[in-house]
Amino acid sequence: MVRDEGERMKHARMKLPVSILLFSVSQILAFNNVIVTQKEVEIGVGETASITFHIKNHTSSTLNQTRIQLSQSPYITNPDVVLVDNWWANVTVTGERPVAGEILEALNCTTDGEDVCSLDLHDAYSRITVIRSHWLAILIQIVGWTYFAAWSVSFYPQMYLNFKRKSVVGLNFDFLSLNLVGFGAYAMFNLLMYYNSHVKSIYSMENPRSPPPVLLNDVVFAVHAFLACFVTILQCIFYERDQQRVSTKCIILIIGLVSFGFVSVVVTVLNKITILDFVVSLSYIKMAVTCCKYFPQAYFNYQRKSTVGWSIGNILLDFTGGSLDILQMVLQAINVNDWSAFYANPVKFGLGFVSIFFDIIFMIQHYALYPDAEVPHNEYHGVDNPDPDSIVRDAEHGGADNESMESTDPIIVHD
């Protein structure tokens, strides 16, 4: 019986690629298939929109008088049945109540002289969003692009600070290493989910009529973030360092994360899981990194009693991006009267709060706990470091008392 069960599992795994191929080919060669030209529609409460159904690759002229039965919803108003005329049918939809992604679909069809529906209705649907306010929708777009820009630019203050000081003293290498691994996994996740047709076919089969989970801006952000982390790592190689190194604990964690990814590749090659499952496993690596990457830098600042060398500009931009991300979620929930994004996806919401929480800790360290730290390479004047002029003036007024300058000796930080 065990052998028979193994054979059945083997055949099931072999059927999956075949079913994906048939699914893809059927979308190209389907006859009498009904499509909707407006896949995504957004209207306000009380407003109307016209949605067009079209019969493609028709095989019989009798289908030109087909009646299509439509779905009904309390959020939108539309006819129960629409008549196809010259291979087209227009449906007027009215928004009744706020909702996100309500599906209007063709359920069945009737044609004179035929007992069964001769049309392929698989792709005959449209996602309709009914919003409270178009002005609020515009604000949501502005907030979205603003946090995207803030997160994208947030990598540059640290790179500029390193370049200006020609030193990376103050940076924790555990944070940098985990960031590189996390964004590397995240970039692979977005690239495969957006470009790999095999992955997209499996996703379409497992999540029919769902919008794509990854957009082009997601791909651009992830790849850009990985490259920025890589450049920062290069700066650590060529610029002055103290005694920073990647800790043993961090190395063990990175080995564990990479091993998890490698095992996922192996079981995918062995057809134990689908390639979509492998891609999703990459997102788990990014989640794990986000949960733990901030601890080393926060503790490192505590040990040094200083944030010099750690760019506060990076933190301010990251805090801005994270706060605006949550604000956009709130505005979207208000506009469509749907708060499921907060409890249906608690992981995403929780990770956002983890980042904001540590950003607040870093700001407290920089502005409240260690605002006047005296360490080497403090000459970069700006928001990233305290004003060095006051330190020099205090030393000069001290006369021959050279002990006042002893605090500017290099601080040796043992990892």
XYZ file of C-alpha atoms in Angstrom:
415
model
C 0.000 0.000 0.000
C 2.893 2.363 0.765
C 4.300 1.657 -2.677
C 0.917 2.370 -4.306
C 0.578 5.620 -2.364
C 4.042 6.673 -3.508
C 3.146 5.937 -7.115
C -0.016 8.025 -6.820
C 1.959 10.976 -5.409
C 4.508 10.619 -8.174
C 1.824 10.662 -10.861
C 0.144 13.646 -9.191
C 3.389 15.624 -9.311
C 3.887 14.668 -12.965
C 0.382 15.858 -13.820
C 0.962 19.337 -12.399
C 3.267 20.641 -15.180
C 0.980 19.086 -17.770
C -2.062 20.776 -16.259
C -0.215 24.107 -16.259
C 0.657 23.641 -19.941
C -2.919 22.777 -20.819
C -4.136 25.754 -18.809
C -1.813 28.108 -20.713
C -2.653 26.655 -24.129
C -6.374 26.732 -23.412
C -6.173 30.491 -22.836
C -4.732 30.922 -26.340
C -6.746 28.386 -28.350
C -10.119 28.642 -26.570
C -13.172 28.958 -28.795
C -16.361 30.862 -27.959
C -14.620 32.401 -24.961
C -16.064 35.494 -23.325
C -13.696 38.198 -22.133
C -14.179 41.467 -20.258
C -12.272 44.460 -21.555
C -12.279 46.245 -18.171
C -10.688 43.882 -15.652
C -10.309 46.530 -12.936
C -13.034 49.132 -12.391
C -13.172 51.821 -9.707
C -16.322 53.870 -9.151
C -17.739 56.006 -6.372
C -20.896 55.320 -4.402
C -23.858 56.232 -6.622
C -21.739 56.372 -9.785
C -22.089 54.125 -12.812
C -19.646 52.414 -15.141
C -20.019 50.452 -18.363
C -18.439 47.001 -18.553
C -18.099 45.257 -21.917
C -18.347 41.507 -22.527
C -17.037 40.204 -25.852
C -17.255 36.756 -27.498
C -13.957 35.808 -29.167
C -13.254 32.999 -31.630
C -16.956 32.285 -32.106
C -17.868 29.161 -34.057
C -21.581 29.710 -34.679
C -23.679 32.705 -35.706
C -26.454 31.583 -33.338
C -24.241 32.580 -30.409
C -24.735 36.203 -31.420
C -28.114 36.134 -29.653
C -26.884 34.524 -26.458
C -28.236 35.707 -23.094
C -25.593 35.872 -20.365
C -26.635 35.493 -16.726
C -24.672 37.790 -14.384
C -23.826 37.557 -10.693
C -25.545 39.790 -8.157
C -24.111 41.628 -5.161
C -25.385 43.966 -2.421
C -22.462 46.305 -3.159
C -23.232 46.902 -6.841
C -26.344 46.959 -9.014
C -26.377 45.371 -12.461
C -28.857 43.523 -14.710
C -29.543 39.848 -14.074
C -29.262 39.011 -17.772
C -27.627 40.777 -20.708
C -28.163 40.016 -24.415
C -25.167 39.646 -26.738
C -25.525 41.801 -29.852
C -22.968 41.561 -32.672
C -20.661 39.627 -30.328
C -20.660 42.407 -27.744
C -22.677 43.093 -24.597
C -22.536 46.235 -22.458
C -23.427 46.079 -18.776
C -24.119 49.185 -16.672
C -22.950 48.836 -13.073
C -23.877 51.193 -10.222
C -21.925 51.427 -6.962
C -24.174 50.988 -3.928
C -21.828 50.463 -0.963
C -18.038 50.743 -0.495
C -16.236 47.497 -1.273
C -12.842 46.372 -2.529
C -12.506 43.954 -5.435
C -16.093 42.752 -5.782
C -16.352 40.244 -8.638
C -18.926 40.744 -11.379
C -18.946 37.534 -13.400
C -20.898 35.661 -16.051
C -22.470 32.645 -14.340
C -24.255 30.938 -17.214
C -25.655 31.504 -20.693
C -28.614 30.409 -22.781
C -28.914 30.218 -26.558
C -32.022 29.416 -28.589
C -32.026 25.778 -29.635
C -29.333 24.710 -27.146
C -29.753 23.153 -23.714
C -26.267 23.913 -22.385
C -24.089 26.999 -22.410
C -21.758 26.927 -25.408
C -19.543 29.772 -24.215
C -16.321 29.590 -22.262
C -16.992 31.857 -19.268
C -13.709 31.263 -17.450
C -12.394 34.761 -18.146
C -15.737 36.578 -18.105
C -15.355 38.628 -14.921
C -14.350 42.051 -13.663
C -13.099 43.256 -10.261
C -15.070 46.287 -9.129
C -14.043 48.596 -6.304
C -16.602 51.028 -4.928
C -15.013 53.926 -3.036
C -16.316 56.680 -0.801
C -14.257 59.527 -2.317
C -12.110 60.061 -5.400
C -10.146 62.740 -3.543
C -9.297 60.199 -0.884
C -8.226 57.783 -3.637
C -5.856 60.437 -5.019
C -4.445 61.024 -1.518
C -3.869 57.281 -1.166
C -1.845 57.302 -4.401
C 0.213 60.279 -3.227
C 0.924 58.632 0.129
C 1.883 55.396 -1.643
C 4.416 57.021 -3.952
C 5.776 59.105 -1.064
C 6.560 56.105 1.138
C 7.988 54.289 -1.880
C 10.351 57.229 -2.457
C 11.221 57.499 1.254
C 12.128 53.819 1.514
C 14.108 53.915 -1.732
C 16.138 56.992 -0.733
C 16.671 55.772 2.848
C 19.757 53.763 1.839
C 21.713 56.790 0.612
C 22.328 58.810 3.818
C 24.364 55.933 5.255
C 26.395 55.522 2.073
C 27.035 59.273 1.902
C 28.041 59.399 5.563
C 30.513 56.555 5.028
C 31.926 58.328 1.970
C 32.217 61.662 3.766
C 34.017 60.183 6.779
C 35.984 57.605 4.751
C 35.131 55.352 7.657
C 32.487 52.816 8.659
C 33.262 53.003 12.389
C 29.883 52.912 14.107
C 28.228 50.454 11.728
C 27.346 47.018 12.993
C 28.332 44.354 10.493
C 25.641 41.950 11.692
C 22.991 44.445 10.607
C 24.637 44.906 7.209
C 25.030 41.167 6.613
C 21.449 40.346 7.547
C 20.176 43.224 5.429
C 22.054 41.885 2.390
C 20.632 38.373 2.882
C 17.111 39.664 3.477
C 16.933 41.930 0.461
C 18.668 39.291 -1.673
C 15.857 36.846 -0.882
C 13.249 39.571 -1.353
C 14.668 40.547 -4.757
C 14.601 36.910 -5.919
C 11.016 36.571 -4.681
C 9.842 39.619 -6.647
C 11.806 38.788 -9.803
C 10.469 35.226 -9.985
C 6.921 36.230 -9.085
C 6.867 38.989 -11.704
C 8.840 37.514 -14.627
C 8.676 33.706 -14.367
C 5.723 32.477 -16.451
C 5.738 29.080 -14.721
C 5.338 30.712 -11.296
C 2.598 33.020 -12.569
C 0.709 30.099 -14.140
C 0.703 28.158 -10.858
C -0.380 31.269 -8.964
C -3.249 31.830 -11.410
C -4.405 28.248 -10.945
C -4.235 28.381 -7.144
C -5.642 31.918 -6.875
C -8.113 32.336 -9.732
C -9.316 35.844 -10.460
C -6.891 37.373 -7.949
C -4.828 40.443 -8.884
C -1.085 39.907 -9.379
C 0.724 39.898 -6.009
C 3.843 41.671 -7.327
C 4.001 44.835 -9.420
C 6.912 46.386 -11.281
C 7.595 48.954 -8.556
C 8.000 46.055 -6.084
C 10.664 44.544 -8.337
C 12.484 47.870 -8.762
C 12.500 48.570 -5.022
C 13.760 45.102 -4.056
C 16.593 45.035 -6.611
C 17.581 48.613 -5.779
C 17.636 47.814 -2.043
C 19.860 44.782 -2.596
C 22.321 46.788 -4.709
C 22.416 49.569 -2.092
C 23.199 47.030 0.626
C 25.918 45.541 -1.559
C 27.525 48.965 -2.103
C 27.493 49.568 1.664
C 29.243 46.226 2.182
C 31.916 47.304 -0.323
C 32.430 50.499 1.650
C 33.109 48.380 4.720
C 35.894 46.628 2.808
C 37.686 49.755 1.568
C 37.026 52.351 4.298
C 38.477 52.528 7.779
C 37.070 50.087 10.311
C 37.457 49.709 14.040
C 37.222 46.160 15.311
C 33.836 45.388 13.792
C 33.211 41.935 12.504
C 30.264 39.662 11.821
C 29.484 37.866 15.072
C 29.379 34.091 15.394
C 25.670 34.193 16.235
C 24.937 36.142 13.072
C 27.006 33.742 10.971
C 25.049 30.803 12.394
C 21.750 32.581 11.653
C 22.797 33.383 8.077
C 23.906 29.772 7.526
C 20.506 28.645 8.772
C 18.648 31.003 6.441
C 20.769 30.069 3.424
C 20.388 26.369 4.270
C 16.623 26.820 4.403
C 16.729 28.348 0.919
C 18.989 25.572 -0.382
C 16.734 22.848 1.018
C 13.767 24.566 -0.637
C 15.607 24.434 -3.969
C 16.366 20.724 -3.534
C 12.810 19.711 -2.667
C 11.576 21.815 -5.596
C 13.914 20.025 -7.997
C 12.705 16.702 -6.552
C 9.085 17.803 -7.218
C 8.186 17.615 -3.549
C 6.908 21.187 -3.683
C 6.032 23.512 -6.549
C 8.241 26.339 -7.693
C 5.608 28.725 -6.298
C 6.135 27.187 -2.851
C 9.868 27.786 -3.267
C 9.274 31.417 -4.186
C 7.050 31.880 -1.142
C 9.791 30.358 1.042
C 12.056 33.226 -0.045
C 9.608 35.675 1.513
C 9.908 33.762 4.802
C 13.652 34.492 4.784
C 12.957 38.214 4.388
C 10.424 38.081 7.234
C 12.911 36.352 9.540
C 15.615 38.909 8.727
C 13.287 41.855 9.389
C 12.400 40.456 12.808
C 15.990 40.263 14.024
C 18.238 42.569 11.963
C 17.749 45.690 14.113
C 18.834 44.150 17.437
C 22.595 44.095 16.683
C 22.807 47.776 15.703
C 20.697 48.935 18.647
C 22.875 46.963 21.076
C 26.035 48.163 19.341
C 24.959 51.784 19.858
C 24.289 50.992 23.511
C 27.761 49.502 23.955
C 29.465 52.507 22.339
C 27.132 54.998 24.028
C 27.035 56.719 20.637
C 25.252 56.741 17.298
C 28.088 58.451 15.423
C 28.693 56.541 12.199
C 25.107 55.294 12.136
C 23.095 57.609 9.895
C 20.011 59.077 11.520
C 18.902 60.131 8.024
C 18.427 56.477 7.177
C 16.246 56.035 10.262
C 14.145 59.149 9.661
C 13.397 58.099 6.087
C 12.656 54.509 7.107
C 10.327 55.767 9.845
C 8.616 58.062 7.338
C 8.150 55.225 4.858
C 6.827 52.791 7.454
C 4.422 55.330 8.948
C 3.075 56.351 5.534
C 2.681 52.685 4.588
C 0.407 52.111 7.577
C -1.365 55.423 6.904
C -2.092 54.259 3.355
C -3.555 51.007 4.706
C -5.823 53.024 7.034
C -6.952 55.365 4.246
C -7.660 52.431 1.938
C -9.674 50.705 4.646
C -11.730 53.868 5.187
C -12.325 54.427 1.473
C -13.632 50.901 0.793
C -14.946 50.134 4.296
C -12.748 47.052 4.549
C -10.304 46.565 7.452
C -9.377 42.994 6.581
C -5.846 44.055 5.547
C -5.001 44.501 9.229
C -6.189 41.134 10.528
C -6.113 38.987 7.372
C -2.384 39.664 6.894
C -1.062 40.214 10.447
C 2.489 39.271 9.425
C 2.859 42.234 7.063
C 1.250 44.584 9.557
C 3.400 43.221 12.405
C 6.652 43.533 10.473
C 5.831 47.146 9.690
C 5.424 47.879 13.389
C 8.712 46.083 14.184
C 10.547 48.462 11.855
C 8.813 51.543 13.281
C 9.480 50.369 16.848
C 13.224 50.098 16.263
C 13.287 53.373 14.327
C 11.896 55.050 17.450
C 14.578 53.356 19.576
C 17.306 54.613 17.239
C 15.897 58.157 17.362
C 15.832 58.052 21.175
C 19.440 56.860 21.194
C 20.549 59.574 18.779
C 18.646 62.593 20.105
C 18.120 61.792 23.803
C 20.598 59.235 25.148
C 23.803 59.939 23.223
C 23.479 63.405 21.644
C 27.000 64.629 22.496
C 29.140 61.534 22.065
C 32.823 62.299 21.373
C 34.322 59.691 19.099
C 36.802 59.673 16.179
C 35.701 61.026 12.791
C 33.090 63.282 14.323
C 33.900 66.083 11.882
C 30.948 65.451 9.518
C 28.734 68.401 10.353
C 25.007 67.756 9.999
C 22.064 65.893 11.427
C 24.023 62.648 11.454
C 26.547 63.702 14.115
C 26.769 66.237 16.960
C 28.376 69.605 16.232
C 32.127 69.124 16.642
C 32.820 72.852 17.038
C 31.482 72.909 20.577
C 33.785 70.050 21.481
C 36.816 71.898 20.104
C 35.869 75.122 21.911
C 35.548 73.299 25.218
C 39.013 71.835 24.713
C 40.557 75.224 23.889
C 39.012 76.976 26.917
C 40.402 74.242 29.071
C 43.889 75.781 28.595
C 46.654 73.352 29.340
C 44.245 70.877 30.756
C 44.743 68.179 28.145
C 42.656 65.753 30.131
C 39.562 67.326 28.583
C 40.687 65.923 25.245
C 41.117 62.394 26.449
C 37.525 61.596 25.560
C 38.361 62.037 21.879
C 40.681 59.060 21.876
C 39.426 56.175 19.787
C 36.865 54.021 21.511
C 37.642 50.373 20.987
C 34.450 48.393 20.697
C 34.743 44.658 21.144
C 32.041 42.760 19.318
